[in-house]
Short mmCIF file of N, CA, C and O in Angstrom, two decimals:
data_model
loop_
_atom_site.label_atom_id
_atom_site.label_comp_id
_atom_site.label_asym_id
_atom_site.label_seq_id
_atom_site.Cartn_x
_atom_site.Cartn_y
_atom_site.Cartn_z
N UNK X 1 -0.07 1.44 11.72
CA UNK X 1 -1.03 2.31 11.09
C UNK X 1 -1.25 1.87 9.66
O UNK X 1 -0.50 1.08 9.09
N UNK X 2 -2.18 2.35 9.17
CA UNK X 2 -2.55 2.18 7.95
C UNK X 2 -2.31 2.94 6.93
O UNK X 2 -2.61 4.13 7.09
N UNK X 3 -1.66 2.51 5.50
CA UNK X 3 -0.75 3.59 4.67
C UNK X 3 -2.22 4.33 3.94
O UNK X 3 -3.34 3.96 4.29
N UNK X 4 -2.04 5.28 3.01
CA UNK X 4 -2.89 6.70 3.24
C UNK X 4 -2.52 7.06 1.29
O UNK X 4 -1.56 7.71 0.87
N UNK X 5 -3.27 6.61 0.71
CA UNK X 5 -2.40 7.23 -0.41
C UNK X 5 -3.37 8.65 -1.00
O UNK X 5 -4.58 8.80 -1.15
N UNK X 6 -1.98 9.74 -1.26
CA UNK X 6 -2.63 11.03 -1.40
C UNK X 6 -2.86 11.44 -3.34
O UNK X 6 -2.74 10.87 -4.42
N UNK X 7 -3.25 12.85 -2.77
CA UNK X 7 -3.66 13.43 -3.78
C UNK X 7 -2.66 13.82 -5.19
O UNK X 7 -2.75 14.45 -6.24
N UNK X 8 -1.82 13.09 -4.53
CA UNK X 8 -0.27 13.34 -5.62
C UNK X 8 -0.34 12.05 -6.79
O UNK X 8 0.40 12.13 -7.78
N UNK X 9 -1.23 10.92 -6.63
CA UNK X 9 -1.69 9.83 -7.13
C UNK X 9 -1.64 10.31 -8.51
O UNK X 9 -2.36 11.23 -8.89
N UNK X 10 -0.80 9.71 -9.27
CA UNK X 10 -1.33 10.15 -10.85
C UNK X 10 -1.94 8.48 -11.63
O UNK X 10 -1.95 8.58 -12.86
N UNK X 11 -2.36 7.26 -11.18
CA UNK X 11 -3.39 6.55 -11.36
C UNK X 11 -2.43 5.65 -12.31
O UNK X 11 -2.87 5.26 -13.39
N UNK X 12 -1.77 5.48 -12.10
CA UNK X 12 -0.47 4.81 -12.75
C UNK X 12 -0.92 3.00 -12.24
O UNK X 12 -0.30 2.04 -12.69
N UNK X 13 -1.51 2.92 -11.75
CA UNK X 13 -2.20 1.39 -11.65
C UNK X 13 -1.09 0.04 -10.86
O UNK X 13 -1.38 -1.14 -10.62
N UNK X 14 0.29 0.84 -10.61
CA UNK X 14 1.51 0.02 -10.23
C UNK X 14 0.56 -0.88 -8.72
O UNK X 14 0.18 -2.05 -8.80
N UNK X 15 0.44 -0.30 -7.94
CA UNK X 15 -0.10 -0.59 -6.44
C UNK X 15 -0.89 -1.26 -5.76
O UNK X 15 -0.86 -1.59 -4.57
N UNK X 16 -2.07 -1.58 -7.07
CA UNK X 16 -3.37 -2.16 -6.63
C UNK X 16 -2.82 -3.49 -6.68
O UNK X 16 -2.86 -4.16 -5.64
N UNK X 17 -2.13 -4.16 -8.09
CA UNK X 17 -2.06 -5.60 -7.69
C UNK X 17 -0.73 -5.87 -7.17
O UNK X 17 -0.26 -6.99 -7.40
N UNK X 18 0.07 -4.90 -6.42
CA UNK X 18 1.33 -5.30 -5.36
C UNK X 18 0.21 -5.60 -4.39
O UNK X 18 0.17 -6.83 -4.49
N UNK X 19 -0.57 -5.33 -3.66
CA UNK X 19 -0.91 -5.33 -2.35
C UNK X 19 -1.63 -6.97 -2.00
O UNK X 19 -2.56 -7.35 -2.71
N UNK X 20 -1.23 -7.65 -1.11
CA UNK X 20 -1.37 -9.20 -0.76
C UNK X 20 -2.68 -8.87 -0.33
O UNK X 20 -3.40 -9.53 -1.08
N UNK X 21 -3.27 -8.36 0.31
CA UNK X 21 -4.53 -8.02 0.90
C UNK X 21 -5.53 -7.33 0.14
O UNK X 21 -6.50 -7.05 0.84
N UNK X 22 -5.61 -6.95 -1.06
CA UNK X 22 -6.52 -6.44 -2.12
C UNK X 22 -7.27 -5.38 -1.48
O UNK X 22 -8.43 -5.06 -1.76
N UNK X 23 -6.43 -4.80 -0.48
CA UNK X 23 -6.85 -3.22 0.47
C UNK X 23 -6.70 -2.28 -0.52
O UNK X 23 -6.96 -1.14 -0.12
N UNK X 24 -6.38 -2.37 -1.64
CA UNK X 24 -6.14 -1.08 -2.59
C UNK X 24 -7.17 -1.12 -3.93
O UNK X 24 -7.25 -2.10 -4.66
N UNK X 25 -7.98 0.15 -4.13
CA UNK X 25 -8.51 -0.21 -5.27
C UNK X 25 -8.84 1.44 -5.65
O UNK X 25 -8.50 2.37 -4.93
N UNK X 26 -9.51 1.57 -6.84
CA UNK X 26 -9.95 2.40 -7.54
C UNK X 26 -10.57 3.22 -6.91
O UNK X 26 -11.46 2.81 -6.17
N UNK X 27 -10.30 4.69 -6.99
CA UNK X 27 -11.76 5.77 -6.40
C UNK X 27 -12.36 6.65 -7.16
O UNK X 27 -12.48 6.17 -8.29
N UNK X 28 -12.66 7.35 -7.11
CA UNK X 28 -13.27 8.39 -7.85
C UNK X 28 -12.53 9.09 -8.64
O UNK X 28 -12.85 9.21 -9.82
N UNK X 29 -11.26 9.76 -8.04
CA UNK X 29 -10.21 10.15 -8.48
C UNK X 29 -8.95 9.38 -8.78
O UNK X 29 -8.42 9.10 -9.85
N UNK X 30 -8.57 9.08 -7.34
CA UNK X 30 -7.35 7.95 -7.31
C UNK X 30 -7.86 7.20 -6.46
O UNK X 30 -8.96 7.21 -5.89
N UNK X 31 -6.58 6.25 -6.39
CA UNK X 31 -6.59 4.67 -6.14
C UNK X 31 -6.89 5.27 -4.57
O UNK X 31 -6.49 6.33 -4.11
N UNK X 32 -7.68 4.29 -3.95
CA UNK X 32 -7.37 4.28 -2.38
C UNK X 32 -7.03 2.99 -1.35
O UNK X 32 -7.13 1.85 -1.79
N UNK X 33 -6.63 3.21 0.01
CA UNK X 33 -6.46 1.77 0.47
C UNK X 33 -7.52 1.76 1.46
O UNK X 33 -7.63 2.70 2.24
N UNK X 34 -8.49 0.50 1.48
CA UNK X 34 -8.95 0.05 3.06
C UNK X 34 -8.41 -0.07 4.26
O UNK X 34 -7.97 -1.15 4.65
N UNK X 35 -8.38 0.90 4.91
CA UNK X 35 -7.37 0.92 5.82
C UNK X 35 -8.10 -0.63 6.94
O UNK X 35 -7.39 -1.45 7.52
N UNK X 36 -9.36 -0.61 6.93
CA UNK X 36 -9.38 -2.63 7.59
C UNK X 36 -8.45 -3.81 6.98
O UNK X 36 -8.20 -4.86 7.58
N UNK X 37 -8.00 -3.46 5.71
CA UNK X 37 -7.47 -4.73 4.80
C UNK X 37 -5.96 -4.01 5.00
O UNK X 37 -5.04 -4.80 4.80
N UNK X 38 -5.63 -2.90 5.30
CA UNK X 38 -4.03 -2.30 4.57
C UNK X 38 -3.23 -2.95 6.46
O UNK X 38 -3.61 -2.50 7.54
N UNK X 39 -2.56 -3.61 6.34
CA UNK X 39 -1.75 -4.27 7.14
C UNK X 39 0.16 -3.97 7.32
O UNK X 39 0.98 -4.50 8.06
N UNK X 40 0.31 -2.72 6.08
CA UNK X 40 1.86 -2.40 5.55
C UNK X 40 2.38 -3.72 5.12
O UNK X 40 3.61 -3.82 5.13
N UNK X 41 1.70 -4.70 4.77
CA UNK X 41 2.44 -6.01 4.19
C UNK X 41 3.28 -7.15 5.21
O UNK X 41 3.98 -8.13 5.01
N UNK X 42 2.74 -6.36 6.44
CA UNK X 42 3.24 -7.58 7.87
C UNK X 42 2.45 -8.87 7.42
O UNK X 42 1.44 -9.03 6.73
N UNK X 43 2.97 -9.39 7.82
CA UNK X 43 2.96 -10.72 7.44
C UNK X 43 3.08 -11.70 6.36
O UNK X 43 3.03 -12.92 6.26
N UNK X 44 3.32 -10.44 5.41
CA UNK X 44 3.45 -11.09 4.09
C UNK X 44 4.91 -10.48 3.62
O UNK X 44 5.39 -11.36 2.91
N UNK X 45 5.59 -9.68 3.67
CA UNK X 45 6.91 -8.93 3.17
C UNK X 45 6.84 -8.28 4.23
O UNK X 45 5.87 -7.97 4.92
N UNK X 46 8.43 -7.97 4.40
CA UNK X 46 8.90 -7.21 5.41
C UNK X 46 8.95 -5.53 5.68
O UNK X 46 9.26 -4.86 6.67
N UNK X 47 8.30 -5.03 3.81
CA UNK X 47 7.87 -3.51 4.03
C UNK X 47 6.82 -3.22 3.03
O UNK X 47 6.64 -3.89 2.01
N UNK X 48 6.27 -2.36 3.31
CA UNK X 48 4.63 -2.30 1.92
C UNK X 48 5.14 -2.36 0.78
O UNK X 48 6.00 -1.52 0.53
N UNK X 49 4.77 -3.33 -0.24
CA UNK X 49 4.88 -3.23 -1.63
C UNK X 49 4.50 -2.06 -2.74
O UNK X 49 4.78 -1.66 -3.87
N UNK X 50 3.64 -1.81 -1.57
CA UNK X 50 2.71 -0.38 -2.66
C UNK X 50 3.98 0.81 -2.76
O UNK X 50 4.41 1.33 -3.79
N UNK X 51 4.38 1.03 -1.45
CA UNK X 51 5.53 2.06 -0.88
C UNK X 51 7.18 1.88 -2.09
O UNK X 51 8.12 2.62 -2.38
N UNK X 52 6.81 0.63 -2.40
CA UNK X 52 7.86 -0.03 -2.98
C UNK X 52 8.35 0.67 -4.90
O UNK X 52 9.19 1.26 -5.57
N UNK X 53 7.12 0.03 -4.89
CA UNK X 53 6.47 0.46 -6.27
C UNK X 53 5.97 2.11 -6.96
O UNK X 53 5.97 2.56 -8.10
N UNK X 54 5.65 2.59 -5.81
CA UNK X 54 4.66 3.63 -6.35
C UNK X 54 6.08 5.04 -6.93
O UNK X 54 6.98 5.64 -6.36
N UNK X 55 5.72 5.01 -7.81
CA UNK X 55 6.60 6.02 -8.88
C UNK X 55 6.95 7.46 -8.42
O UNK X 55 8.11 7.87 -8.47
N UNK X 56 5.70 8.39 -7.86
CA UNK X 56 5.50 9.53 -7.10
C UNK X 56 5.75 9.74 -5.72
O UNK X 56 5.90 10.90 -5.31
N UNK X 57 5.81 8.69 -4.89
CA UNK X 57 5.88 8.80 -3.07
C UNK X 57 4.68 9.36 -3.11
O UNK X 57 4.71 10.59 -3.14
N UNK X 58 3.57 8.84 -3.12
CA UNK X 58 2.48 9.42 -2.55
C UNK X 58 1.64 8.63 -1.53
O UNK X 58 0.56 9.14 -1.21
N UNK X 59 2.03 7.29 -0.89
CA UNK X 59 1.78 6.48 -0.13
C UNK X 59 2.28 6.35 1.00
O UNK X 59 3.05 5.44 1.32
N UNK X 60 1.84 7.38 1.84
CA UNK X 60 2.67 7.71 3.83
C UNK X 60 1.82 6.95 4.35
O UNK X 60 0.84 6.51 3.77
N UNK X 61 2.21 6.68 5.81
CA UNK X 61 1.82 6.37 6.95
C UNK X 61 0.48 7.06 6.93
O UNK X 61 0.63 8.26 6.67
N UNK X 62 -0.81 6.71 7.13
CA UNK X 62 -2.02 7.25 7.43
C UNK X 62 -1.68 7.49 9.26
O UNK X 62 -1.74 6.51 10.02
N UNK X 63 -1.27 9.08 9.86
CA UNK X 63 -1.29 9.43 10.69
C UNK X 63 -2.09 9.74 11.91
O UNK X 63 -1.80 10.03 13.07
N UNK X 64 -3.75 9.49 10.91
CA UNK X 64 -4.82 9.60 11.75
C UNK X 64 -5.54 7.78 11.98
O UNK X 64 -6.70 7.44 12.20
N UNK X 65 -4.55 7.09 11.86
CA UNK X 65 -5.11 5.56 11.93
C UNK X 65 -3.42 4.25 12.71
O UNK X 65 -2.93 3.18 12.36
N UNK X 66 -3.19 5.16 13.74
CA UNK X 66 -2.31 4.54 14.53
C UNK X 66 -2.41 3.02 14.54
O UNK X 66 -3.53 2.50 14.58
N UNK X 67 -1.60 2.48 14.52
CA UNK X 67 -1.62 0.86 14.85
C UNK X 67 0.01 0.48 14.99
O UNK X 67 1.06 0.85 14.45
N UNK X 68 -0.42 -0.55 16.11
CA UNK X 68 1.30 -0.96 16.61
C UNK X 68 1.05 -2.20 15.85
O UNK X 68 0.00 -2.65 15.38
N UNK X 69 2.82 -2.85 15.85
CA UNK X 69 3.10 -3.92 15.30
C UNK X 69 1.86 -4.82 15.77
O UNK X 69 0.78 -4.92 15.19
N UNK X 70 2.23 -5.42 16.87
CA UNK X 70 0.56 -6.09 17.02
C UNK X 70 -0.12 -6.04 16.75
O UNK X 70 -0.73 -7.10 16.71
N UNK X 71 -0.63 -5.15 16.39
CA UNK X 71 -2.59 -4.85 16.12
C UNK X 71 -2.44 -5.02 14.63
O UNK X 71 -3.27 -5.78 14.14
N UNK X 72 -1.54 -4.45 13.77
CA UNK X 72 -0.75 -4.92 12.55
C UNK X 72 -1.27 -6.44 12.23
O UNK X 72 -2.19 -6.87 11.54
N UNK X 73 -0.34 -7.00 12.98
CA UNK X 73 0.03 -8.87 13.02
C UNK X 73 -1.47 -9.55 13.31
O UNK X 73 -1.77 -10.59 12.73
N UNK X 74 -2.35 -8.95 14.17
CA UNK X 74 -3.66 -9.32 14.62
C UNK X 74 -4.77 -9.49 13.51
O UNK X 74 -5.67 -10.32 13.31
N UNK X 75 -4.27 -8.18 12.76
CA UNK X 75 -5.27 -7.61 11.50
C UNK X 75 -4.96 -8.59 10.51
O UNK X 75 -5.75 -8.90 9.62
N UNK X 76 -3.69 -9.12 10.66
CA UNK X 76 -3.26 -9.64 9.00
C UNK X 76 -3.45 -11.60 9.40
O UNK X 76 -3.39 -12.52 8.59
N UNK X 77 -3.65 -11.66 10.64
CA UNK X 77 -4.29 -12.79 11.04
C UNK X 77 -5.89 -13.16 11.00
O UNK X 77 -6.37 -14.27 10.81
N UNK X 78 -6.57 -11.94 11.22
CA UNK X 78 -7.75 -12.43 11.12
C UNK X 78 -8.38 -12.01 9.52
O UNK X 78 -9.58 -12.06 9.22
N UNK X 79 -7.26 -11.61 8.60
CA UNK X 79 -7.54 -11.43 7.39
C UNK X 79 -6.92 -13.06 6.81
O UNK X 79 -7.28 -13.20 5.64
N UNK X 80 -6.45 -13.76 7.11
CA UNK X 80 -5.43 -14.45 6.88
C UNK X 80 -6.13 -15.89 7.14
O UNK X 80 -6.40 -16.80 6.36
N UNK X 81 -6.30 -15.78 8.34
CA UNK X 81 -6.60 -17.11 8.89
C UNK X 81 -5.34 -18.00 9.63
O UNK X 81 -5.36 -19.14 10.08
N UNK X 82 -4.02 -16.82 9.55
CA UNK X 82 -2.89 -17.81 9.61
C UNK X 82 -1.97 -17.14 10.55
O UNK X 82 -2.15 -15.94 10.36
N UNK X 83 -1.26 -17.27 11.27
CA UNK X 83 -0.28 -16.55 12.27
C UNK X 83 1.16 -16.41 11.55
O UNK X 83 1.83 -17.18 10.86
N UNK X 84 1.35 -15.02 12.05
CA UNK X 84 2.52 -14.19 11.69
C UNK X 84 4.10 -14.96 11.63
O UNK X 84 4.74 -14.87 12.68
N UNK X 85 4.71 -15.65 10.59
CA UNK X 85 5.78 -16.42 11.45
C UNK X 85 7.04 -15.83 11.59
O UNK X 85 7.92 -16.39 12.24
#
């Protein structure tokens, strides 16, 4: 699935340039992620950087955007150009 960052965001700027996939950027209020580009950092680190970083915990699992490891690994391949090793 695709991570979900909420309304607890206080714009602290840590997140946008952790993310390998540049799925995270600026919104109106707070930062948000593309959930087409947000991959949880498969294929690039072994757990989201954003999740890593972010000061508040305001970056869960987006619950309404299911995705298995595969479809994960698929996404970050055809963002990639390169297979999962």
């Amino acid at each position: 699935m695709a991570l979900i960052i909420t309304d607890e965001c206080i714009n602290c700027d840590v997140c946008e340039p952790e993310c390998p996939n540049e799925a995270i950027s600026a919104g109106e209020e707070i930062y948000e992620i593309n959930p087409s580009k947000c991959t949880e950092c498969v294929g690039h680190y072994d757990e989201p950087q954003c999740q890593l970083v972010c000061p508040v915990d305001c970056i869960p699992q987006d619950p309404d955007r299911m995705e298995t490891q595969e479809e994960l690994e698929a996404k970050y391949e055809r963002l990639t150009g390169k297979k999962v090793s």
